[in-house]
Tab-separated table of C-alpha atoms in Angstrom:
chain	number	residue	atom	x	y	z
A	1	MET	CA	5.671	22.310	10.764
A	2	ASN	CA	6.688	20.267	13.787
A	3	SER	CA	8.233	22.599	16.355
A	4	LEU	CA	11.962	22.008	16.589
A	5	ILE	CA	12.239	24.255	19.658
A	6	THR	CA	9.198	24.826	21.842
A	7	ASP	CA	10.457	26.565	24.976
A	8	GLN	CA	13.304	28.648	26.358
A	9	ALA	CA	15.056	25.660	27.946
A	10	GLN	CA	15.317	23.934	24.543
A	11	LEU	CA	16.619	27.108	22.926
A	12	ILE	CA	19.292	27.515	25.587
A	13	ASP	CA	20.152	23.822	25.254
A	14	ALA	CA	20.713	24.415	21.531
A	15	VAL	CA	22.814	27.587	21.675
A	16	GLY	CA	24.084	27.679	25.260
A	17	LYS	CA	24.737	31.078	26.774
A	18	ALA	CA	24.360	32.824	23.429
A	19	PHE	CA	20.689	33.284	24.312
A	20	ASP	CA	20.415	35.280	27.543
A	21	THR	CA	18.041	33.716	30.065
A	22	SER	CA	16.755	37.203	30.899
A	23	ILE	CA	15.336	37.662	27.381
A	24	ASP	CA	11.581	37.145	27.140
A	25	PHE	CA	11.178	33.921	25.125
A	26	ASN	CA	7.795	35.055	23.816
A	27	LYS	CA	9.472	38.023	22.108
A	28	ALA	CA	11.667	35.634	20.138
A	29	LYS	CA	8.932	33.162	19.145
A	30	PRO	CA	7.568	35.162	16.177
A	31	PHE	CA	10.994	34.851	14.567
A	32	PHE	CA	10.871	31.037	14.656
A	33	VAL	CA	8.529	30.689	11.685
A	34	VAL	CA	10.491	33.249	9.670
A	35	VAL	CA	13.843	31.570	10.399
A	36	TYR	CA	12.448	28.099	9.747
A	37	GLY	CA	11.154	29.043	6.313
A	38	LYS	CA	14.084	31.238	5.332
A	39	TYR	CA	16.813	28.726	6.145
A	40	LEU	CA	15.870	25.184	7.218
A	41	ALA	CA	12.788	24.512	5.102
A	42	LYS	CA	14.520	26.034	2.076
A	43	ALA	CA	17.669	23.908	2.448
A	44	ILE	CA	16.314	20.657	3.903
A	45	GLY	CA	12.578	20.724	3.260
A	46	ASP	CA	9.619	20.998	5.593
A	47	GLU	CA	8.423	17.489	4.720
A	48	TYR	CA	11.620	15.788	5.820
A	49	LEU	CA	11.981	17.901	8.968
A	50	ASN	CA	8.514	16.721	9.984
A	51	VAL	CA	9.461	13.110	9.234
A	52	LEU	CA	12.706	13.446	11.204
A	53	THR	CA	11.069	14.843	14.337
A	54	ASP	CA	8.484	12.036	14.177
A	55	GLN	CA	11.239	9.426	13.749
A	56	ALA	CA	13.123	10.693	16.786
A	57	ALA	CA	10.027	10.087	18.910
A	58	LEU	CA	9.469	6.493	17.709
A	59	ASP	CA	10.367	3.799	20.237
A	60	ALA	CA	10.053	1.091	17.575
A	61	MET	CA	12.646	2.632	15.269
A	62	PRO	CA	15.782	0.433	14.878
A	63	ASP	CA	18.574	1.609	17.181
A	64	PRO	CA	21.181	2.535	14.503
A	65	ARG	CA	18.588	4.511	12.524
A	66	LYS	CA	17.234	6.228	15.623
A	67	ALA	CA	20.731	7.158	16.817
A	68	LYS	CA	21.443	8.826	13.462
A	69	ALA	CA	18.078	10.580	13.469
A	70	LEU	CA	18.643	11.916	16.990
A	71	ALA	CA	22.181	13.089	16.187
A	72	LEU	CA	21.019	14.843	13.016
A	73	LEU	CA	18.060	16.417	14.800
A	74	LYS	CA	20.339	17.756	17.535
A	75	THR	CA	22.557	19.445	14.939
A	76	ILE	CA	19.489	20.859	13.172
A	77	LYS	CA	18.225	22.332	16.463
A	78	GLN	CA	21.612	23.958	17.089
A	79	CYS	CA	21.580	25.372	13.561
A	80	PHE	CA	18.037	26.630	14.063
A	81	GLY	CA	18.965	28.235	17.389
A	82	PHE	CA	21.901	30.217	16.003
A	83	TYR	CA	19.878	31.407	13.013
A	84	ILE	CA	17.197	32.557	15.497
A	85	TYR	CA	19.778	34.495	17.497
A	86	TYR	CA	21.131	36.111	14.330
A	87	GLU	CA	17.685	37.257	13.167
A	88	PHE	CA	16.219	38.144	16.575
A	89	SER	CA	19.143	39.798	18.366
A	90	PRO	CA	18.713	43.300	16.843
A	91	PHE	CA	15.213	43.326	18.350
A	92	GLY	CA	16.182	41.631	21.604
A	93	ILE	CA	18.325	44.390	23.048
A	94	GLY	CA	16.927	47.319	24.960
A	95	GLN	CA	13.354	47.942	26.001
A	96	ALA	CA	10.287	48.463	23.842
A	97	THR	CA	8.570	51.850	24.346
A	98	ASP	CA	6.082	54.021	22.486
A	99	ASN	CA	9.108	55.608	20.820
A	100	GLY	CA	10.563	52.270	19.689
A	101	MET	CA	13.474	50.340	21.168
A	102	VAL	CA	15.610	52.195	23.708
A	103	GLU	CA	18.795	51.047	25.377
A	104	THR	CA	18.683	51.042	29.149
A	105	LYS	CA	21.565	51.817	31.450
A	106	THR	CA	21.711	51.372	35.217
A	107	GLU	CA	24.342	51.534	37.912
A	108	PHE	CA	25.069	47.862	37.285
A	109	GLN	CA	24.293	47.390	33.571
A	110	ALA	CA	25.127	49.164	30.333
A	111	PRO	CA	24.204	48.505	26.683
A	112	THR	CA	26.488	46.182	24.749
A	113	ARG	CA	29.033	48.066	22.673
A	114	LYS	CA	28.208	47.961	18.973
A	115	TRP	CA	31.382	46.198	17.902
A	116	VAL	CA	30.788	43.463	20.500
A	117	PHE	CA	27.180	43.097	19.386
A	118	ASP	CA	28.191	42.911	15.712
A	119	GLN	CA	30.860	40.344	16.525
A	120	ARG	CA	28.314	38.148	18.330
A	121	ARG	CA	25.865	38.363	15.428
A	122	GLN	CA	28.610	37.501	12.936
A	123	GLN	CA	29.675	34.549	15.057
A	124	SER	CA	26.051	33.401	15.240
A	125	ILE	CA	25.482	33.422	11.484
A	126	ASP	CA	28.880	31.780	10.922
A	127	LEU	CA	28.034	28.978	13.373
A	128	ALA	CA	24.561	28.534	11.911
A	129	SER	CA	25.856	28.292	8.339
A	130	GLN	CA	28.665	25.911	9.355
A	131	LEU	CA	26.134	23.661	11.079
A	132	LEU	CA	23.902	23.743	7.999
A	133	GLU	CA	26.924	22.748	5.920
A	134	GLN	CA	27.460	19.725	8.198
A	135	ILE	CA	23.783	18.775	7.858
A	136	LEU	CA	23.802	18.959	4.061
A	137	VAL	CA	27.069	17.028	3.793
A	138	GLU	CA	25.640	14.296	6.047
A	139	LEU	CA	22.376	14.004	4.124
A	140	ILE	CA	23.837	14.204	0.632
A	141	ASN	CA	26.842	11.930	1.116
A	142	ASN	CA	25.084	9.225	3.139
A	143	ARG	CA	22.031	8.651	0.991
A	144	SER	CA	21.349	5.098	2.163
A	145	ASP	CA	21.139	6.245	5.796
A	146	TYR	CA	18.394	8.792	5.082
A	147	PRO	CA	15.979	7.228	2.557
A	148	GLU	CA	13.117	9.383	3.826
A	149	PHE	CA	15.003	12.547	2.875
A	150	TYR	CA	15.063	11.391	-0.737
A	151	ALA	CA	11.478	10.146	-0.674
A	152	VAL	CA	9.841	13.475	0.143
A	153	GLY	CA	9.887	17.085	-0.944
A	154	LYS	CA	13.080	19.087	-1.143
A	155	ALA	CA	15.562	16.372	-2.052
A	156	SER	CA	13.794	15.734	-5.340
A	157	GLN	CA	15.331	18.858	-6.884
A	158	TYR	CA	18.767	17.753	-5.676
A	159	LEU	CA	18.305	14.446	-7.489
A	160	GLN	CA	17.190	15.936	-10.802
A	161	VAL	CA	20.556	17.465	-11.695
A	162	PHE	CA	23.924	16.163	-12.842
A	163	THR	CA	25.948	17.960	-10.150
A	164	GLN	CA	24.943	16.104	-7.021
A	165	ASN	CA	27.192	17.503	-4.306
A	166	GLY	CA	29.577	20.301	-3.410
A	167	GLU	CA	32.698	18.416	-4.421
A	168	GLN	CA	31.398	17.865	-7.938
A	169	MET	CA	30.474	21.557	-8.126
A	170	LEU	CA	33.993	22.558	-7.063
A	171	GLU	CA	35.584	20.249	-9.643
A	172	ALA	CA	33.328	21.612	-12.385
A	173	CYS	CA	33.840	25.284	-11.487
A	174	PRO	CA	36.566	26.056	-8.909
A	175	PRO	CA	35.423	29.680	-8.285
A	176	THR	CA	32.286	28.312	-6.546
A	177	GLY	CA	34.444	27.106	-3.644
A	178	GLY	CA	32.534	23.845	-3.242
A	179	SER	CA	30.225	24.944	-0.429
A	180	TYR	CA	27.185	22.675	-0.079
A	181	ARG	CA	25.198	25.755	0.932
A	182	LEU	CA	26.010	27.429	-2.385
A	183	TRP	CA	25.315	24.138	-4.166
A	184	ALA	CA	21.844	24.064	-2.560
A	185	THR	CA	21.320	27.697	-3.604
A	186	LEU	CA	22.312	26.925	-7.201
A	187	ALA	CA	20.256	23.704	-7.513
A	188	PRO	CA	17.230	25.422	-9.123
A	189	TYR	CA	19.586	27.118	-11.589
A	190	PHE	CA	21.156	23.753	-12.485
A	191	LYS	CA	17.719	22.561	-13.622
A	192	LYS	CA	17.236	25.704	-15.701
A	193	VAL	CA	20.620	25.214	-17.385
A	194	ASP	CA	19.745	21.592	-18.159
A	195	ARG	CA	16.550	22.752	-19.843
A	196	ASP	CA	17.780	25.863	-21.647
A	197	VAL	CA	21.462	25.216	-22.379
A	198	LEU	CA	22.377	21.535	-22.233
A	199	SER	CA	19.264	20.422	-24.123
A	200	ALA	CA	20.619	22.297	-27.155
A	201	GLU	CA	23.751	20.126	-27.075
A	202	ILE	CA	22.411	16.769	-25.884
A	203	SER	CA	18.914	15.405	-26.505
A	204	THR	CA	16.495	15.416	-23.595
A	205	GLY	CA	16.083	11.643	-23.864
A	206	VAL	CA	19.822	11.043	-23.570
A	207	MET	CA	20.091	13.406	-20.592
A	208	GLN	CA	17.217	11.690	-18.800
A	209	ALA	CA	18.791	8.282	-19.400
A	210	ILE	CA	22.147	9.456	-18.007
A	211	LYS	CA	20.426	10.924	-14.929
A	212	ALA	CA	18.465	7.706	-14.368
A	213	ARG	CA	21.630	5.609	-14.480
A	214	LEU	CA	23.406	8.118	-12.234
A	215	LEU	CA	20.687	7.844	-9.585
A	216	ALA	CA	20.622	4.052	-9.849
A	217	GLY	CA	24.403	3.837	-9.461
A	218	SER	CA	24.697	2.138	-12.839
A	219	SER	CA	26.497	4.783	-14.919
A	220	THR	CA	28.273	3.371	-17.962
A	221	VAL	CA	31.895	4.094	-18.809
A	222	TYR	CA	30.580	6.490	-21.457
A	223	ASP	CA	28.483	8.312	-18.840
A	224	VAL	CA	31.486	8.607	-16.543
A	225	ALA	CA	33.591	10.083	-19.347
A	226	LEU	CA	30.880	12.578	-20.375
A	227	LEU	CA	29.632	13.722	-16.946
A	228	PRO	CA	32.552	16.056	-16.084
A	229	TYR	CA	31.866	18.071	-19.253
A	230	ILE	CA	28.119	18.146	-18.594
A	231	ARG	CA	28.716	19.301	-15.008
A	232	GLU	CA	31.115	22.003	-16.146
A	233	VAL	CA	28.378	23.462	-18.362
A	234	GLU	CA	25.712	23.012	-15.691
A	235	VAL	CA	27.670	24.700	-12.891
A	236	CYS	CA	29.423	27.494	-14.826
A	237	HIS	CA	26.218	28.618	-16.494
A	238	ALA	CA	24.186	28.310	-13.280
A	239	TYR	CA	26.734	30.348	-11.318
A	240	LEU	CA	26.696	33.077	-13.965
A	241	LEU	CA	22.891	32.999	-14.131
A	242	ALA	CA	22.523	33.264	-10.345
A	243	PHE	CA	25.323	35.753	-9.746
A	244	ASP	CA	23.187	38.904	-9.745
A	245	SER	CA	20.941	37.343	-7.086
A	246	LEU	CA	23.807	36.378	-4.774
A	247	THR	CA	25.305	38.522	-2.028
A	248	VAL	CA	28.870	39.578	-2.837
A	249	ARG	CA	31.062	41.278	-0.255
A	250	GLN	CA	34.636	42.447	0.152
A	251	THR	CA	36.470	40.980	3.140
A	252	GLU	CA	38.766	42.960	5.436
A	253	ALA	CA	41.696	41.394	3.613
A	254	GLY	CA	40.396	42.840	0.354
A	255	SER	CA	39.315	39.592	-1.297
A	256	ILE	CA	35.849	39.101	-2.784
A	257	ARG	CA	33.492	36.532	-1.272
A	258	VAL	CA	30.248	35.271	-2.792
A	259	PHE	CA	27.646	34.139	-0.254
A	260	SER	CA	24.936	31.535	-0.525
A	261	GLU	CA	21.414	32.474	0.576
A	262	PHE	CA	22.140	30.700	3.888
A	263	ASP	CA	25.126	32.876	4.829
A	264	GLY	CA	25.374	36.372	6.238
A	265	THR	CA	27.870	39.068	6.996
A	266	ILE	CA	27.916	42.076	9.292
A	267	ASN	CA	29.363	45.451	8.260
A	268	ALA	CA	31.247	44.104	5.219
A	269	SER	CA	31.660	46.509	2.329
A	270	ALA	CA	30.201	45.846	-1.096
A	271	PRO	CA	32.573	45.463	-4.050
A	272	THR	CA	32.826	48.291	-6.551
A	273	ALA	CA	30.847	48.148	-9.780
A	274	GLU	CA	34.151	47.585	-11.591
A	275	GLN	CA	35.000	44.593	-9.401
A	276	LEU	CA	31.579	43.050	-9.980
A	277	HIS	CA	31.889	43.609	-13.721
A	278	THR	CA	35.291	41.889	-13.729
A	279	ILE	CA	33.940	38.867	-11.847
A	280	LYS	CA	30.998	38.524	-14.231
A	281	GLN	CA	33.323	38.733	-17.210
A	282	GLN	CA	35.433	35.941	-15.741
A	283	LEU	CA	32.323	33.811	-15.164
A	284	SER	CA	31.145	34.504	-18.720
A	285	VAL	CA	34.476	33.252	-20.071
A	286	LEU	CA	34.141	30.068	-18.002
A	287	ALA	CA	30.581	29.506	-19.243
A	288	VAL	CA	31.564	29.922	-22.900
A	289	SER	CA	34.617	27.693	-22.424
A	290	SER	CA	32.515	24.977	-20.792
A	291	LEU	CA	30.360	24.645	-23.916
A	292	LYS	CA	33.459	24.478	-26.112
A	293	HIS	CA	34.888	21.724	-23.915
A	294	LEU	CA	31.645	19.740	-24.128
A	295	ASN	CA	31.364	20.106	-27.898
A	296	ASN	CA	35.022	19.199	-28.449
A	297	PHE	CA	34.552	16.040	-26.390
A	298	LEU	CA	31.374	15.036	-28.218
A	299	ASN	CA	32.952	15.682	-31.621
A	300	LYS	CA	36.001	13.580	-30.772
A	301	ASN	CA	33.860	10.736	-29.457
A	302	ILE	CA	30.890	11.032	-31.786
A	303	ALA	CA	30.783	7.279	-32.417
A	304	ASP	CA	30.149	6.617	-28.722
A	305	TYR	CA	27.301	9.117	-28.345
């Protein structure tokens, strides 16, 4: 991978005072590869991140394109920096000894109180995930500005499904909340639903033709009428299928929140088994209903399909 951040000055430039200048940069470096693979490469793709860093260094790149590449790269570096802080900070406090990490206290310094430390970590993961949301929204909703993103690697799986952004996911299944991070997490499940569920209702050839027209921007009026029902099946079944692999937590206000693989939470309590069972039952009802809605539509409009 091309290094997004190569020294302490660049890390501080990305996250400001969140990263203490007194921290040994070399201690944090081993976390870079882990964070890169766990978050950025998984959401955006290693291939495109390499292309983007190369583009930003090209003098011959047209000004409007280069300006967009530089702006996007800056946001990606900020996102990367806050994810690094989130993952590294538990190991960055105190002093390493033969007995493990110990907190040091002097006449002038004392260890950070746990609630302050937890608050900073929570703020870091919140900022990182919000920045990743901005990045995904920019890339997905401005396709013509980032042709390289769609020409290599990761974006291919985003293009092979019917639900192509967070808004469409929200419309198809409101409980998802419409987060692009959750949409990116569910993308592999969308493909599985297309193969295992939708193919039993609509022939593979017809689905491929609809996807091809969707990507080409040439959807017919019949495609436009059918797509909401297809997306409802795709999203509701994918959400149910992925649910056991997602992190679910109870907020301080008592509500239940489902996290994407790019989110994190500190000291939140897990829902009870009864609460989880209730949520899964609700998702099961939505999945079953989505197939009924699709079949009712196809039966009423059988002459058109």
